């Protein structure tokens, strides 16, 4: 096994790591693991799975990510774990009472962050900073805070800081903005034809305002004003826009390369992401054959990417809150606000 990990996240089809998967990950050393509902049954099982992956790659700090935003996107949604509200619900509360909405969101983020950190999960790939309009694809919907970039940035800050405080890594998505896409990038290739000036003054603004966020996930969306052909996640042009125009110097990971906005074989998609200059390719739907194919195509993590990861990890705090109690406090805030 190389001492330098591959610039790749892999996935698993089951809630356990098979001997063949263990051997493959030990041999290839992918940077991280992405887990979903199919992999998460209860706290004990989740901890064992995460520990076994880290044993396979030989790194106790190997990142293990999931999707845990709240609302309909939360993979910790079985009986043992509390259900969290969507960002759209927090936005509604904040429009009613801005200070109260921010307080509730910070508390909820601390509870969610503590819950994930206790399991050994590095990140829930949150917050969503996309603008949402009447024409926005329903794949975003209530996952977003609204259409006002400054309002989004203010609420996003509460999520980012709340997660960091509890040792959980925020990942802002989907940079540079999925909100003007009318198609679901899981199924099709969305093209946004808005001008550079409009995108810079709207969609890009929350990401620029929160460019100190340690990680960001790149959208599989074409922004024709910058690159007429390629989605941002595989576009060297958009890589330069994010790094230079938007001033983002954190870790850049692609959205899942399984999504059909991308084209070509799985190995080709891995190469497209990494050849465009992004730090890491994410393959969250992996089975053994898929993980092996992706690993063969992936290159080692660059020194610059490792430096960004180290800088991100150095910002993680150690706060722990009582998850159930704080979750109940957030629910009381919502119930009181509704009564009022």
Short mmCIF file of C-alpha atoms in Angstrom, two decimals:
data_model
loop_
_atom_site.label_atom_id
_atom_site.label_comp_id
_atom_site.label_asym_id
_atom_site.label_seq_id
_atom_site.Cartn_x
_atom_site.Cartn_y
_atom_site.Cartn_z
CA UNK A 1 0.00 0.00 0.00
CA UNK A 2 1.30 3.44 -0.94
CA UNK A 3 1.82 5.81 1.98
CA UNK A 4 0.12 8.56 -0.06
CA UNK A 5 -3.63 7.99 -0.34
CA UNK A 6 -5.45 8.13 -3.66
CA UNK A 7 -7.42 11.32 -4.37
CA UNK A 8 -10.62 9.29 -4.16
CA UNK A 9 -13.62 8.56 -1.93
CA UNK A 10 -15.15 5.12 -2.33
CA UNK A 11 -18.55 3.74 -1.33
CA UNK A 12 -19.96 0.43 -0.15
CA UNK A 13 -23.12 -1.49 -1.03
CA UNK A 14 -23.65 -3.03 2.43
CA UNK A 15 -23.52 -2.20 6.16
CA UNK A 16 -20.38 -4.31 6.59
CA UNK A 17 -16.97 -4.30 4.96
CA UNK A 18 -16.29 -7.60 3.21
CA UNK A 19 -12.90 -9.30 3.30
CA UNK A 20 -12.45 -8.55 -0.42
CA UNK A 21 -13.27 -4.87 0.12
CA UNK A 22 -10.91 -4.74 3.10
CA UNK A 23 -8.12 -6.22 0.98
CA UNK A 24 -8.80 -3.82 -1.92
CA UNK A 25 -8.77 -0.75 0.31
CA UNK A 26 -5.62 -1.94 2.07
CA UNK A 27 -3.90 -2.36 -1.29
CA UNK A 28 -5.12 0.84 -2.99
CA UNK A 29 -5.45 3.25 -0.01
CA UNK A 30 -8.34 5.52 -1.10
CA UNK A 31 -8.43 8.77 0.84
CA UNK A 32 -11.90 8.31 2.26
CA UNK A 33 -15.21 6.47 2.47
CA UNK A 34 -18.70 7.76 1.73
CA UNK A 35 -21.56 6.02 3.54
CA UNK A 36 -25.31 6.26 3.01
CA UNK A 37 -28.52 4.83 4.43
CA UNK A 38 -27.67 1.38 3.12
CA UNK A 39 -24.54 1.39 5.29
CA UNK A 40 -25.95 2.85 8.52
CA UNK A 41 -28.20 0.78 10.79
CA UNK A 42 -27.39 1.72 14.40
CA UNK A 43 -24.56 3.42 16.30
CA UNK A 44 -22.62 0.25 17.13
CA UNK A 45 -22.75 -1.07 13.56
CA UNK A 46 -21.81 2.32 12.12
CA UNK A 47 -18.80 2.67 14.44
CA UNK A 48 -17.56 -0.84 13.60
CA UNK A 49 -17.86 -0.17 9.85
CA UNK A 50 -15.99 3.13 10.10
CA UNK A 51 -13.25 1.65 12.27
CA UNK A 52 -12.82 -1.29 9.90
CA UNK A 53 -12.38 1.02 6.91
CA UNK A 54 -9.77 3.03 8.78
CA UNK A 55 -8.01 -0.18 9.75
CA UNK A 56 -7.95 -1.22 6.09
CA UNK A 57 -6.29 2.00 4.89
CA UNK A 58 -4.08 2.27 7.96
CA UNK A 59 -5.10 5.83 8.85
CA UNK A 60 -7.03 6.59 12.03
CA UNK A 61 -8.04 9.98 10.61
CA UNK A 62 -9.19 8.73 7.19
CA UNK A 63 -12.24 10.86 6.34
CA UNK A 64 -15.64 9.16 6.36
CA UNK A 65 -18.43 11.30 4.92
CA UNK A 66 -22.20 11.00 4.59
CA UNK A 67 -25.06 13.28 3.55
CA UNK A 68 -26.62 14.72 6.70
CA UNK A 69 -28.23 18.09 6.03
CA UNK A 70 -31.62 17.62 7.69
CA UNK A 71 -35.02 17.33 6.06
CA UNK A 72 -35.16 14.77 3.25
CA UNK A 73 -31.37 14.54 3.00
CA UNK A 74 -30.23 12.82 6.18
CA UNK A 75 -28.78 9.33 6.03
CA UNK A 76 -28.87 8.94 9.80
CA UNK A 77 -32.63 8.55 9.73
CA UNK A 78 -33.18 5.19 11.43
CA UNK A 79 -34.82 4.84 14.86
CA UNK A 80 -31.70 5.37 17.01
CA UNK A 81 -31.10 8.88 15.67
CA UNK A 82 -33.25 12.04 15.98
CA UNK A 83 -34.61 13.59 12.79
CA UNK A 84 -33.46 17.11 12.01
CA UNK A 85 -35.32 19.89 10.22
CA UNK A 86 -34.49 21.08 6.71
CA UNK A 87 -32.61 24.28 5.98
CA UNK A 88 -35.78 25.59 4.36
CA UNK A 89 -37.58 25.32 7.72
CA UNK A 90 -34.79 27.21 9.50
CA UNK A 91 -34.98 29.87 6.80
CA UNK A 92 -38.71 30.31 7.42
CA UNK A 93 -38.05 30.72 11.15
CA UNK A 94 -35.28 33.23 10.42
CA UNK A 95 -37.57 35.26 8.18
CA UNK A 96 -39.99 35.42 11.10
CA UNK A 97 -37.27 36.15 13.70
CA UNK A 98 -33.74 36.40 12.32
CA UNK A 99 -31.89 36.11 15.63
CA UNK A 100 -34.03 33.20 16.78
CA UNK A 101 -33.60 31.41 13.45
CA UNK A 102 -29.82 31.73 13.65
CA UNK A 103 -29.81 30.51 17.26
CA UNK A 104 -31.91 27.47 16.42
CA UNK A 105 -29.73 26.63 13.42
CA UNK A 106 -26.52 26.92 15.44
CA UNK A 107 -27.93 24.64 18.14
CA UNK A 108 -29.18 22.11 15.60
CA UNK A 109 -25.79 22.10 13.87
CA UNK A 110 -24.04 21.50 17.18
CA UNK A 111 -26.36 18.58 17.95
CA UNK A 112 -25.96 17.09 14.50
CA UNK A 113 -22.20 17.61 14.57
CA UNK A 114 -21.86 15.94 17.97
CA UNK A 115 -23.97 13.02 16.79
CA UNK A 116 -21.78 12.46 13.73
CA UNK A 117 -18.47 12.98 15.51
CA UNK A 118 -19.47 10.47 18.20
CA UNK A 119 -20.02 7.87 15.46
CA UNK A 120 -16.64 8.57 13.89
CA UNK A 121 -18.15 10.36 10.88
CA UNK A 122 -15.95 13.19 9.63
CA UNK A 123 -18.63 15.15 7.79
CA UNK A 124 -22.27 15.29 6.75
CA UNK A 125 -21.46 17.33 3.61
CA UNK A 126 -23.30 20.43 4.74
CA UNK A 127 -24.37 23.25 4.37
CA UNK A 128 -26.16 23.79 1.05
CA UNK A 129 -25.49 27.37 -0.10
CA UNK A 130 -27.32 27.19 -3.44
CA UNK A 131 -29.88 29.87 -4.20
CA UNK A 132 -33.39 28.58 -4.83
CA UNK A 133 -35.84 30.07 -7.33
CA UNK A 134 -39.23 29.07 -8.71
CA UNK A 135 -37.40 27.40 -11.61
CA UNK A 136 -34.79 25.58 -9.49
CA UNK A 137 -34.71 21.80 -9.88
CA UNK A 138 -36.60 20.04 -7.12
CA UNK A 139 -33.38 18.20 -6.28
CA UNK A 140 -32.50 21.35 -4.28
CA UNK A 141 -35.86 22.68 -3.02
CA UNK A 142 -36.14 22.83 0.78
CA UNK A 143 -32.47 21.91 1.11
CA UNK A 144 -31.67 25.58 0.44
CA UNK A 145 -32.19 28.75 2.50
CA UNK A 146 -33.70 30.95 -0.20
CA UNK A 147 -32.79 33.42 -2.96
CA UNK A 148 -31.02 36.19 -1.02
CA UNK A 149 -27.22 35.63 -1.07
CA UNK A 150 -26.59 37.65 2.11
CA UNK A 151 -29.35 35.81 4.01
CA UNK A 152 -27.93 32.47 2.81
CA UNK A 153 -24.42 33.41 3.89
CA UNK A 154 -25.59 34.49 7.35
CA UNK A 155 -27.43 31.22 7.97
CA UNK A 156 -24.69 29.16 6.36
CA UNK A 157 -22.22 30.66 8.81
CA UNK A 158 -24.22 29.24 11.73
CA UNK A 159 -24.04 25.74 10.23
CA UNK A 160 -20.33 25.99 9.44
CA UNK A 161 -19.35 27.29 12.86
CA UNK A 162 -21.67 24.91 14.72
CA UNK A 163 -20.20 21.90 12.95
CA UNK A 164 -16.60 23.04 13.37
CA UNK A 165 -17.13 23.58 17.10
CA UNK A 166 -18.12 19.94 17.51
CA UNK A 167 -15.25 18.51 15.48
CA UNK A 168 -17.31 17.84 12.36
CA UNK A 169 -16.14 19.07 8.96
CA UNK A 170 -18.43 21.45 7.07
CA UNK A 171 -18.53 21.01 3.29
CA UNK A 172 -20.30 23.83 1.47
CA UNK A 173 -22.13 22.80 -1.67
CA UNK A 174 -22.65 22.90 -4.54
CA UNK A 175 -19.97 25.43 -5.49
CA UNK A 176 -20.28 27.66 -7.50
CA UNK A 177 -24.09 27.27 -7.23
CA UNK A 178 -26.75 24.77 -8.38
CA UNK A 179 -29.74 27.08 -7.95
CA UNK A 180 -30.21 28.23 -11.55
CA UNK A 181 -30.11 24.66 -12.83
CA UNK A 182 -33.57 23.53 -13.87
CA UNK A 183 -32.49 19.89 -14.32
CA UNK A 184 -31.40 17.31 -11.75
CA UNK A 185 -27.68 16.63 -12.25
CA UNK A 186 -28.22 13.10 -10.91
CA UNK A 187 -30.12 12.34 -14.12
CA UNK A 188 -29.14 14.93 -16.77
CA UNK A 189 -26.54 17.57 -17.57
CA UNK A 190 -27.90 20.98 -16.47
CA UNK A 191 -26.76 24.07 -18.37
CA UNK A 192 -26.96 27.52 -16.76
CA UNK A 193 -26.85 30.32 -19.33
CA UNK A 194 -26.79 33.26 -16.90
CA UNK A 195 -24.17 35.94 -17.54
CA UNK A 196 -20.90 36.18 -15.64
CA UNK A 197 -22.12 39.42 -14.05
CA UNK A 198 -25.37 37.88 -12.81
CA UNK A 199 -23.71 34.74 -11.44
CA UNK A 200 -21.01 36.76 -9.70
CA UNK A 201 -23.55 39.07 -8.06
CA UNK A 202 -25.95 36.29 -6.96
CA UNK A 203 -25.16 32.57 -7.07
CA UNK A 204 -21.45 32.88 -6.36
CA UNK A 205 -21.86 35.35 -3.48
CA UNK A 206 -22.61 32.95 -0.57
CA UNK A 207 -19.61 30.81 -1.50
CA UNK A 208 -17.37 33.86 -1.70
CA UNK A 209 -18.67 35.19 1.62
CA UNK A 210 -17.96 31.80 3.25
CA UNK A 211 -14.77 31.01 1.36
CA UNK A 212 -13.04 30.21 4.65
CA UNK A 213 -15.12 26.99 4.81
CA UNK A 214 -12.54 24.16 4.90
CA UNK A 215 -14.13 21.94 2.22
CA UNK A 216 -16.43 22.54 -0.75
CA UNK A 217 -18.26 20.15 -3.11
CA UNK A 218 -18.28 21.07 -6.80
CA UNK A 219 -21.49 21.03 -8.87
CA UNK A 220 -21.98 18.92 -12.00
CA UNK A 221 -23.48 21.97 -13.73
CA UNK A 222 -22.38 23.71 -16.95
CA UNK A 223 -21.99 27.49 -16.62
CA UNK A 224 -21.93 28.48 -20.28
CA UNK A 225 -20.68 32.02 -19.65
CA UNK A 226 -17.40 30.44 -18.51
CA UNK A 227 -17.27 26.99 -20.16
CA UNK A 228 -19.86 26.08 -22.80
CA UNK A 229 -19.19 22.34 -22.72
CA UNK A 230 -18.07 20.95 -19.39
CA UNK A 231 -19.74 20.83 -15.97
CA UNK A 232 -17.85 22.73 -13.28
CA UNK A 233 -16.66 19.52 -11.62
CA UNK A 234 -14.58 18.52 -14.67
CA UNK A 235 -13.79 21.95 -16.11
CA UNK A 236 -10.26 23.38 -15.76
CA UNK A 237 -11.82 26.77 -16.55
CA UNK A 238 -14.24 26.51 -13.62
CA UNK A 239 -11.45 25.26 -11.38
CA UNK A 240 -9.65 28.52 -12.11
CA UNK A 241 -12.85 30.52 -11.53
CA UNK A 242 -13.35 28.92 -8.11
CA UNK A 243 -9.72 29.25 -7.07
CA UNK A 244 -8.92 32.67 -8.56
CA UNK A 245 -12.13 34.63 -9.21
CA UNK A 246 -13.94 33.36 -6.10
CA UNK A 247 -10.81 33.13 -3.97
CA UNK A 248 -11.50 29.67 -2.57
CA UNK A 249 -8.42 27.85 -1.26
CA UNK A 250 -10.00 24.99 0.70
CA UNK A 251 -10.36 21.33 -0.26
CA UNK A 252 -12.37 20.80 -3.46
CA UNK A 253 -14.18 17.48 -3.87
CA UNK A 254 -16.47 16.62 -6.77
CA UNK A 255 -20.10 15.73 -6.35
CA UNK A 256 -20.59 11.98 -6.87
CA UNK A 257 -19.17 10.92 -10.24
CA UNK A 258 -21.94 8.32 -10.54
CA UNK A 259 -24.34 11.14 -11.42
CA UNK A 260 -25.38 11.25 -15.06
CA UNK A 261 -24.40 14.85 -15.70
CA UNK A 262 -20.97 13.32 -16.28
CA UNK A 263 -20.28 11.05 -19.24
CA UNK A 264 -17.92 8.20 -19.99
CA UNK A 265 -16.86 5.18 -17.99
CA UNK A 266 -16.25 5.33 -14.26
CA UNK A 267 -12.45 5.47 -14.68
CA UNK A 268 -12.85 8.23 -17.28
CA UNK A 269 -14.97 10.25 -14.87
CA UNK A 270 -12.37 9.91 -12.12
CA UNK A 271 -9.69 11.16 -14.49
CA UNK A 272 -11.89 14.04 -15.72
CA UNK A 273 -12.29 15.38 -12.17
CA UNK A 274 -8.62 15.07 -11.25
CA UNK A 275 -7.29 16.27 -14.61
CA UNK A 276 -9.39 19.44 -14.23
CA UNK A 277 -7.36 20.25 -11.12
CA UNK A 278 -9.79 19.35 -8.35
CA UNK A 279 -8.41 17.72 -5.22
CA UNK A 280 -10.62 14.63 -4.88
CA UNK A 281 -13.09 12.55 -6.92
CA UNK A 282 -16.11 11.23 -5.01
CA UNK A 283 -17.54 7.82 -5.92
CA UNK A 284 -20.22 7.23 -3.31
CA UNK A 285 -22.10 4.40 -5.04
CA UNK A 286 -19.21 1.96 -5.07
CA UNK A 287 -19.35 -1.80 -5.23
CA UNK A 288 -16.18 -3.89 -5.29
CA UNK A 289 -15.75 -3.78 -9.07
CA UNK A 290 -16.53 -0.05 -9.22
CA UNK A 291 -14.14 0.79 -6.40
CA UNK A 292 -11.38 -1.23 -8.06
CA UNK A 293 -11.92 0.51 -11.41
CA UNK A 294 -12.01 3.93 -9.77
CA UNK A 295 -8.85 3.20 -7.77
CA UNK A 296 -6.94 2.19 -10.90
CA UNK A 297 -7.84 5.51 -12.52
CA UNK A 298 -7.16 7.73 -9.52
CA UNK A 299 -3.85 9.44 -8.90
CA UNK A 300 -2.24 10.01 -5.50
CA UNK A 301 -3.41 12.96 -3.46
CA UNK A 302 -1.25 15.98 -4.28
CA UNK A 303 0.92 17.67 -1.68
CA UNK A 304 -1.17 20.83 -2.06
CA UNK A 305 -4.39 18.90 -1.41
CA UNK A 306 -2.87 17.22 1.65
CA UNK A 307 -1.83 20.63 2.97
CA UNK A 308 -5.41 21.89 2.56
CA UNK A 309 -6.76 18.81 4.37
CA UNK A 310 -4.30 19.29 7.23
CA UNK A 311 -5.28 22.96 7.55
CA UNK A 312 -8.96 21.97 7.61
CA UNK A 313 -8.42 19.35 10.31
CA UNK A 314 -6.55 21.86 12.48
CA UNK A 315 -9.77 23.91 12.75
CA UNK A 316 -11.88 21.16 14.30
CA UNK A 317 -13.08 21.86 17.84
CA UNK A 318 -13.93 19.55 20.72
CA UNK A 319 -17.33 20.80 21.90
CA UNK A 320 -19.83 18.06 22.78
CA UNK A 321 -23.47 18.77 23.48
CA UNK A 322 -26.29 16.55 24.71
CA UNK A 323 -27.74 15.62 21.32
CA UNK A 324 -31.24 14.72 22.51
CA UNK A 325 -31.53 17.70 24.84
CA UNK A 326 -30.35 20.24 22.27
CA UNK A 327 -32.53 18.69 19.56
CA UNK A 328 -35.51 19.03 21.93
CA UNK A 329 -34.55 22.66 22.62
CA UNK A 330 -34.62 23.38 18.87
CA UNK A 331 -38.03 21.75 18.55
CA UNK A 332 -39.29 23.89 21.45
CA UNK A 333 -38.08 27.01 19.64
CA UNK A 334 -40.04 26.04 16.53
CA UNK A 335 -43.14 25.12 18.50
CA UNK A 336 -43.06 28.36 20.47
CA UNK A 337 -42.53 30.41 17.32
CA UNK A 338 -45.50 28.73 15.67
CA UNK A 339 -47.68 29.34 18.71
CA UNK A 340 -46.59 32.98 18.80
#
